[in-house]
PDB file of C-alpha atoms in Angstrom:
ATOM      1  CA  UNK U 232     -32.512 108.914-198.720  1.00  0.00           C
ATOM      2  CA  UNK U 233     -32.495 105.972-196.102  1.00  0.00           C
ATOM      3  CA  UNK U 234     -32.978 103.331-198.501  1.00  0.00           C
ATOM      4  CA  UNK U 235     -29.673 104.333-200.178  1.00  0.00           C
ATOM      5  CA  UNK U 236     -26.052 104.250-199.124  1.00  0.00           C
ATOM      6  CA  UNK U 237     -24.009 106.765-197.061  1.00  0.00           C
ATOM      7  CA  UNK U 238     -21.735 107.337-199.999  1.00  0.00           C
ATOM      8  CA  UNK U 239     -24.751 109.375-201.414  1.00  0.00           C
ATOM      9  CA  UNK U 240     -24.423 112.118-198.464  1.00  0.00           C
ATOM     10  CA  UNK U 241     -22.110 115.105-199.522  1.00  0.00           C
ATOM     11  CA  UNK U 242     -22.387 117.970-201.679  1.00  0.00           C
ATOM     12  CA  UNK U 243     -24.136 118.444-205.291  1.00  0.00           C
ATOM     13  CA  UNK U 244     -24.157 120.381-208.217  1.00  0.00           C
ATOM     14  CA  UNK U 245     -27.367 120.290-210.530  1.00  0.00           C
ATOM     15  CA  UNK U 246     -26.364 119.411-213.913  1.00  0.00           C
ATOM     16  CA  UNK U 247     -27.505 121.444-216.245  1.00  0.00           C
ATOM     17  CA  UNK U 248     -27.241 119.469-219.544  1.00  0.00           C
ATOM     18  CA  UNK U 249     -28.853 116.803-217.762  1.00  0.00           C
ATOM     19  CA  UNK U 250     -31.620 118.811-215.775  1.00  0.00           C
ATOM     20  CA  UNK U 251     -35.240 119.883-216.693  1.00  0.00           C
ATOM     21  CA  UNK U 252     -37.101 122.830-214.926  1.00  0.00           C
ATOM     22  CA  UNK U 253     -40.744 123.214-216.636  1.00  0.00           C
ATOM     23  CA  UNK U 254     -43.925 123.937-216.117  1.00  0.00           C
ATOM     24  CA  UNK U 255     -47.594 123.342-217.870  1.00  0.00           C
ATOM     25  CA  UNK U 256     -50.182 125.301-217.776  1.00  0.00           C
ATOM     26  CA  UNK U 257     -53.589 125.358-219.436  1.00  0.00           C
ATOM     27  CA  UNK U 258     -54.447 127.670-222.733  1.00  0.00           C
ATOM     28  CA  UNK U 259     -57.965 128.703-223.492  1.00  0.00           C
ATOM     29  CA  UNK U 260     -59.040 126.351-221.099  1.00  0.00           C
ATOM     30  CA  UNK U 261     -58.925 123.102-223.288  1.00  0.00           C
ATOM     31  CA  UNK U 262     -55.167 122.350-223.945  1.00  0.00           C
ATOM     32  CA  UNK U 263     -51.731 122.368-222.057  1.00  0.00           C
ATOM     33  CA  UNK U 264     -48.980 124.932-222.828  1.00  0.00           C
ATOM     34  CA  UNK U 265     -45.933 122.807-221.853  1.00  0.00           C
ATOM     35  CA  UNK U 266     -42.591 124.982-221.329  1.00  0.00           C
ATOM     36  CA  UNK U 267     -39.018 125.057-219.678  1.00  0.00           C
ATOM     37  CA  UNK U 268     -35.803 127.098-218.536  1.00  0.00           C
ATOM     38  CA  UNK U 269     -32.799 127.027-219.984  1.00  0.00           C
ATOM     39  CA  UNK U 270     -30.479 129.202-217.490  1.00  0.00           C
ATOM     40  CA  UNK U 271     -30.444 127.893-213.913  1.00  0.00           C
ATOM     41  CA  UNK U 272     -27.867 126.692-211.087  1.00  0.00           C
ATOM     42  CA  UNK U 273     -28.742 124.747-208.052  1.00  0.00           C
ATOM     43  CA  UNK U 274     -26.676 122.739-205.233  1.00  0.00           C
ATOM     44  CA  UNK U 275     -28.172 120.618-202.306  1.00  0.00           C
ATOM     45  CA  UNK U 276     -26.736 118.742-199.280  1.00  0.00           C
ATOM     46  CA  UNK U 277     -27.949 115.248-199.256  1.00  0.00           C
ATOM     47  CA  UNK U 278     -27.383 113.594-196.533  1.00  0.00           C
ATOM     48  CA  UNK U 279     -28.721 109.639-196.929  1.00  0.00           C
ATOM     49  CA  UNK U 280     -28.461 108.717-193.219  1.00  0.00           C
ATOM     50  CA  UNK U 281     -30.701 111.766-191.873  1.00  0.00           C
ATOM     51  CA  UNK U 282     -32.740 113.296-194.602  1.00  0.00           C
ATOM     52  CA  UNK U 283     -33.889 116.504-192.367  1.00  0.00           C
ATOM     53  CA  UNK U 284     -30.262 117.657-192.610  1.00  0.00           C
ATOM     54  CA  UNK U 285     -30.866 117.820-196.804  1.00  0.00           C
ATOM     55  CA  UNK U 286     -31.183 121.336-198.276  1.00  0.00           C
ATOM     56  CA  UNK U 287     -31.345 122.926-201.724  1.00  0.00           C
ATOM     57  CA  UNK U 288     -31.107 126.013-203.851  1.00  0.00           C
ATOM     58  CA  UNK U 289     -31.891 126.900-206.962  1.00  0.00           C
ATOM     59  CA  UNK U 290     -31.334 129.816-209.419  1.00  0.00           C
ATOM     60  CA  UNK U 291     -33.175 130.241-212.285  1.00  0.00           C
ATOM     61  CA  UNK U 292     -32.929 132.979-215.140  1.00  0.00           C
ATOM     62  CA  UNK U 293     -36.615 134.193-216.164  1.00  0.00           C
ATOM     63  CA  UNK U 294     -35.550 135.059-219.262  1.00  0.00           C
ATOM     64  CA  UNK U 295     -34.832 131.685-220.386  1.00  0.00           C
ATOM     65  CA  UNK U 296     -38.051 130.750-220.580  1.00  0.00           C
ATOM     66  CA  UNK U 297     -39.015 128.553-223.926  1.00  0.00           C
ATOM     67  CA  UNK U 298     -42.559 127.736-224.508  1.00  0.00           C
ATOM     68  CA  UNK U 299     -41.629 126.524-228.286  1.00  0.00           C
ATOM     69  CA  UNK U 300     -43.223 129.835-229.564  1.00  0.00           C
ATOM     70  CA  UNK U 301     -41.490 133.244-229.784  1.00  0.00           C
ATOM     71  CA  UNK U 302     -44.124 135.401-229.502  1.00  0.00           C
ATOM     72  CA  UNK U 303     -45.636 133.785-226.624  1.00  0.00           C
ATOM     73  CA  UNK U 304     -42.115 133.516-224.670  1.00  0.00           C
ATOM     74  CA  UNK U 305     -41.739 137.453-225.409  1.00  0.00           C
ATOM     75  CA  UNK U 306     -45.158 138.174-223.820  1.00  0.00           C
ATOM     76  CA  UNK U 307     -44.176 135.982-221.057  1.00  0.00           C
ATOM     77  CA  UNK U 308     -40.878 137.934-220.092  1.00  0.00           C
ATOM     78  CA  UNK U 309     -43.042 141.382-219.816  1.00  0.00           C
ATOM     79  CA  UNK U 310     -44.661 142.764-216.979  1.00  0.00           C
ATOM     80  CA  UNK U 311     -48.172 140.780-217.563  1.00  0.00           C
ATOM     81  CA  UNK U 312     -46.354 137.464-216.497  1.00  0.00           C
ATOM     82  CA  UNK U 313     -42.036 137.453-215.048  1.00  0.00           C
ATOM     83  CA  UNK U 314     -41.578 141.212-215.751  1.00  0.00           C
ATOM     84  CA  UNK U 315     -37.809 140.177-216.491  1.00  0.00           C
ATOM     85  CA  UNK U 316     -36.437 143.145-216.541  1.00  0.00           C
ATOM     86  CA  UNK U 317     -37.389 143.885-212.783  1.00  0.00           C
ATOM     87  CA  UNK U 318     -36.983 140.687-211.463  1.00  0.00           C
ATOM     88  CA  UNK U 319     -34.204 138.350-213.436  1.00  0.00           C
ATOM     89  CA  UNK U 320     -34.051 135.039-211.403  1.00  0.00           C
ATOM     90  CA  UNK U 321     -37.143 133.161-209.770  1.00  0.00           C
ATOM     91  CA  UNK U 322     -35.397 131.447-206.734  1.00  0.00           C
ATOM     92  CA  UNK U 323     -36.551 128.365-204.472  1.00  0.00           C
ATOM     93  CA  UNK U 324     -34.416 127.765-201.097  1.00  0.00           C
ATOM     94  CA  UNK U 325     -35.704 124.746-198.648  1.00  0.00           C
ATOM     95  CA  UNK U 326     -36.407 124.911-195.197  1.00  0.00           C
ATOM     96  CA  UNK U 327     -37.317 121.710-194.381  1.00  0.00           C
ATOM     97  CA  UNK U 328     -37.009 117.957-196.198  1.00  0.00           C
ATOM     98  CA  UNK U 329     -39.098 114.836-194.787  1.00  0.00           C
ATOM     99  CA  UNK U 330     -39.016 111.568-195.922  1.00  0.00           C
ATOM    100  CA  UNK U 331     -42.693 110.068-196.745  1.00  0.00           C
ATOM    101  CA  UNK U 332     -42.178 107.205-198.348  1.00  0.00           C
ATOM    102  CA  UNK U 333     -39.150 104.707-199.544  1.00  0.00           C
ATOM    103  CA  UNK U 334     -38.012 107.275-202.087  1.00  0.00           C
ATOM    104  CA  UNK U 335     -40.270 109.626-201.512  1.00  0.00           C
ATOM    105  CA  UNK U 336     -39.357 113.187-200.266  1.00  0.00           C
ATOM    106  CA  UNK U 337     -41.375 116.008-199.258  1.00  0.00           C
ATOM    107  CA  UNK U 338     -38.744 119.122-199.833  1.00  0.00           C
ATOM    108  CA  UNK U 339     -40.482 122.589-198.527  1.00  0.00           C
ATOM    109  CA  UNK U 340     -39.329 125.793-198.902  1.00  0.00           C
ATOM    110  CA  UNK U 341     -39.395 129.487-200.140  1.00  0.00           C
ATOM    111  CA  UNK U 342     -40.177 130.001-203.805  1.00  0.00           C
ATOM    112  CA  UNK U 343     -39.625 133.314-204.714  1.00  0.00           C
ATOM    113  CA  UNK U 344     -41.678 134.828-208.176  1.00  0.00           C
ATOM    114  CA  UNK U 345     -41.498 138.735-208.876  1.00  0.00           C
ATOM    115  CA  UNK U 346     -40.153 139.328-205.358  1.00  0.00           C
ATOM    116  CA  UNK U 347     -42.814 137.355-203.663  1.00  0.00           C
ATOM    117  CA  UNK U 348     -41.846 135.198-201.880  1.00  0.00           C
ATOM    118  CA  UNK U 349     -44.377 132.349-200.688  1.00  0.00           C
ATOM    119  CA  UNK U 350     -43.738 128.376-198.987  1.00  0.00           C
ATOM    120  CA  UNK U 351     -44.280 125.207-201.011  1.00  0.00           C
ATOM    121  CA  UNK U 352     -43.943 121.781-200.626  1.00  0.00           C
ATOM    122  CA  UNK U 353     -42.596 119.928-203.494  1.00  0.00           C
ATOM    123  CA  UNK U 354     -43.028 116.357-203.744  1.00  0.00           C
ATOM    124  CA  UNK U 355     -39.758 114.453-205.229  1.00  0.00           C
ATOM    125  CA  UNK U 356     -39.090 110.970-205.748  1.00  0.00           C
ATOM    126  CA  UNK U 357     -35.635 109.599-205.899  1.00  0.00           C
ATOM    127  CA  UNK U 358     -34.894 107.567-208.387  1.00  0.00           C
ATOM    128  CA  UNK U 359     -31.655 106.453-208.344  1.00  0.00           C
ATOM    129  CA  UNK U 360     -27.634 107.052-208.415  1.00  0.00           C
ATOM    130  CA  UNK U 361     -24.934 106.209-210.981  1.00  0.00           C
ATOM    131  CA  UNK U 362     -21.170 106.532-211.466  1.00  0.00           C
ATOM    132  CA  UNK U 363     -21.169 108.111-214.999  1.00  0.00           C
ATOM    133  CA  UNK U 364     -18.571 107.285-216.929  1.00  0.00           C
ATOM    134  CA  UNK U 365     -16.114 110.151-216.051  1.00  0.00           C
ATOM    135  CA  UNK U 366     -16.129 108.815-212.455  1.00  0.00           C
ATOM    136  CA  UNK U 367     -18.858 111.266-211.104  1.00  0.00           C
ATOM    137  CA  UNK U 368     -21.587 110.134-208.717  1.00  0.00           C
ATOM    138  CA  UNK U 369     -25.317 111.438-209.673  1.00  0.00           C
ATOM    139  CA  UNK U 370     -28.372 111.319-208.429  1.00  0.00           C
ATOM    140  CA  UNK U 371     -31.740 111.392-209.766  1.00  0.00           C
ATOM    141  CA  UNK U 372     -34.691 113.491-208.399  1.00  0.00           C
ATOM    142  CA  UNK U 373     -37.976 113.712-210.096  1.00  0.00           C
ATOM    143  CA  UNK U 374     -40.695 116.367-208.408  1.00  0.00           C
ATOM    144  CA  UNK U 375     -43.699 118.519-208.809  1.00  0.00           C
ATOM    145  CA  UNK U 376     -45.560 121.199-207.192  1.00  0.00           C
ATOM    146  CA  UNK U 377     -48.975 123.030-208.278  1.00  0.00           C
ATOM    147  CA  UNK U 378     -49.191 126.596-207.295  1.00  0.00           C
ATOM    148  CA  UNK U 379     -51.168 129.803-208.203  1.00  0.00           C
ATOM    149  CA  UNK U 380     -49.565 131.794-210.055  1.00  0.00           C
ATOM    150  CA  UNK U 381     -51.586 134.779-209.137  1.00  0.00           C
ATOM    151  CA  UNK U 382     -49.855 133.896-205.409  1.00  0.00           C
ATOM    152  CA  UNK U 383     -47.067 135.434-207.206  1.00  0.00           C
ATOM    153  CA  UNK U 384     -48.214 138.426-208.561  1.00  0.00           C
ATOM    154  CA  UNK U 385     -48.450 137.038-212.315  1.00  0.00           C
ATOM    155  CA  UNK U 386     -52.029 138.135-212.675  1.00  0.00           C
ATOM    156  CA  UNK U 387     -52.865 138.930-216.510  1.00  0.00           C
ATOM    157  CA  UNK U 388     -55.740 137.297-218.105  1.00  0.00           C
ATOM    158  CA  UNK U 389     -57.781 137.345-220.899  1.00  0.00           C
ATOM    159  CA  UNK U 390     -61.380 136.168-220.886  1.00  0.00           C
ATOM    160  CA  UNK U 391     -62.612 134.304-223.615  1.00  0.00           C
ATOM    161  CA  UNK U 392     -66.502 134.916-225.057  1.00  0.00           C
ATOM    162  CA  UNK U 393     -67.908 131.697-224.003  1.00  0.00           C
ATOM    163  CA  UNK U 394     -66.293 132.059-220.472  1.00  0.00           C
ATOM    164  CA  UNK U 395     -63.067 130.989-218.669  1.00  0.00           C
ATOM    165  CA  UNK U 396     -59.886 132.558-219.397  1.00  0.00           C
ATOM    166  CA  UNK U 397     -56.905 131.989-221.724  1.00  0.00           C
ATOM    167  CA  UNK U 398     -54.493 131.309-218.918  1.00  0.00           C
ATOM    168  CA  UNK U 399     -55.093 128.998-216.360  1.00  0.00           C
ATOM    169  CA  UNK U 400     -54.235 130.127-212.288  1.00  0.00           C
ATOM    170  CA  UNK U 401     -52.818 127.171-211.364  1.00  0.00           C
ATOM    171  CA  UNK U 402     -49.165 126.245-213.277  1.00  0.00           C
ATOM    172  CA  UNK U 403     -47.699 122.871-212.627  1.00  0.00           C
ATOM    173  CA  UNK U 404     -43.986 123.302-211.704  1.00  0.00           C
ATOM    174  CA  UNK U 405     -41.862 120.119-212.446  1.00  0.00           C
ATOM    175  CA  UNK U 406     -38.500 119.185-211.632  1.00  0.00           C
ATOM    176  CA  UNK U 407     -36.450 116.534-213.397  1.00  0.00           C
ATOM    177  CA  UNK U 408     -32.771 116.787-211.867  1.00  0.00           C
ATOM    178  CA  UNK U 409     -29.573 114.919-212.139  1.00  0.00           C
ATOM    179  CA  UNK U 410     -26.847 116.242-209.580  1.00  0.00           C
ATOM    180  CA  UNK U 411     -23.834 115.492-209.423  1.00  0.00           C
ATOM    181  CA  UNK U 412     -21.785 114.895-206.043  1.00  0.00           C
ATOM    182  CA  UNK U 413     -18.824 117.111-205.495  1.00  0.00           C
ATOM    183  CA  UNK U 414     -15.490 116.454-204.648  1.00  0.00           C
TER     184      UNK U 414
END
């Protein structure tokens, strides 16, 4: 975060109410399935001055996922997809943060899916900071990663008669955060 000011480095809290965590993936192999969680908690060290010192985590309840259909976000919380019951929380932790650009950030580190636990490299973009008007300082962070899901152990499928498969391997994960500095 070198192109902002020291005041940014310190401790954060991801804001919830303010925060998106989603994901697309494709159905039937012609459309995108577009869906989000609802239960999470994250915190990260920025520090603006030396951006290899950053780190994150983030928590996120399986169970909150929402697709915008029931039935699908049932099937989604059994063992063909999370298996919720077994594994709660999906959990990211970086190891390493590298600036690539003015705002740009690459943040890499362990995702963990079902108990598997593999690296990615997120790409995030800062996009700014405001005092809000209760007097907190947040930040912005917008990011995506593509990953297999099947890296993950989500493997259920269905093929479909003219070839292909109902759910696509690779699931976009994207990150739309607003943190909020600590005191």
């Amino acid at each position: 975060m070198t192109t902002t000011t020291p005041r940014l480095t310190g401790e954060y809290a991801i804001d919830p109410a303010h925060t998106r965590l989603g994901f697309v993936a494709r159905h039937a192999m012609v459309t995108k399935v577009r869906g989000s969680f609802h239960e999470f908690e994250g915190t990260a060290h920025l520090d603006s001055e030396d951006p290899g010192n950053s780190r994150a985590r983030v928590t996120i309840k399986a169970g909150s996922i929402d697709t915008g259909n029931q039935q699908r976000d049932q099937h989604l919380r059994t063992n063909d997809f999370l298996d919720v019951p077994n594994h709660p929380e999906i959990t990211f932790e970086s190891t390493r943060v590298r600036q690539v650009g003015t705002n740009e950030y690459h943040v890499t580190g362990d995702l963990t899916i079902k108990s598997t636990t593999r690296p990615v490299t997120i790409d995030f973009e800062y996009t700014g900071s405001a005092v809000d008007p209760y007097g907190n300082l947040r930040v912005g962070l917008e990011g995506s990663v593509a990953i297999s899901r099947k890296d993950f152990g989500v493997n259920w499928n269905a093929a479909l008669e003219g070839g292909g498969v109902l759910v696509s391997d690779r699931i976009l994960l994207e990150f739309d955060i607003s943190a909020i500095k600590q005191k």
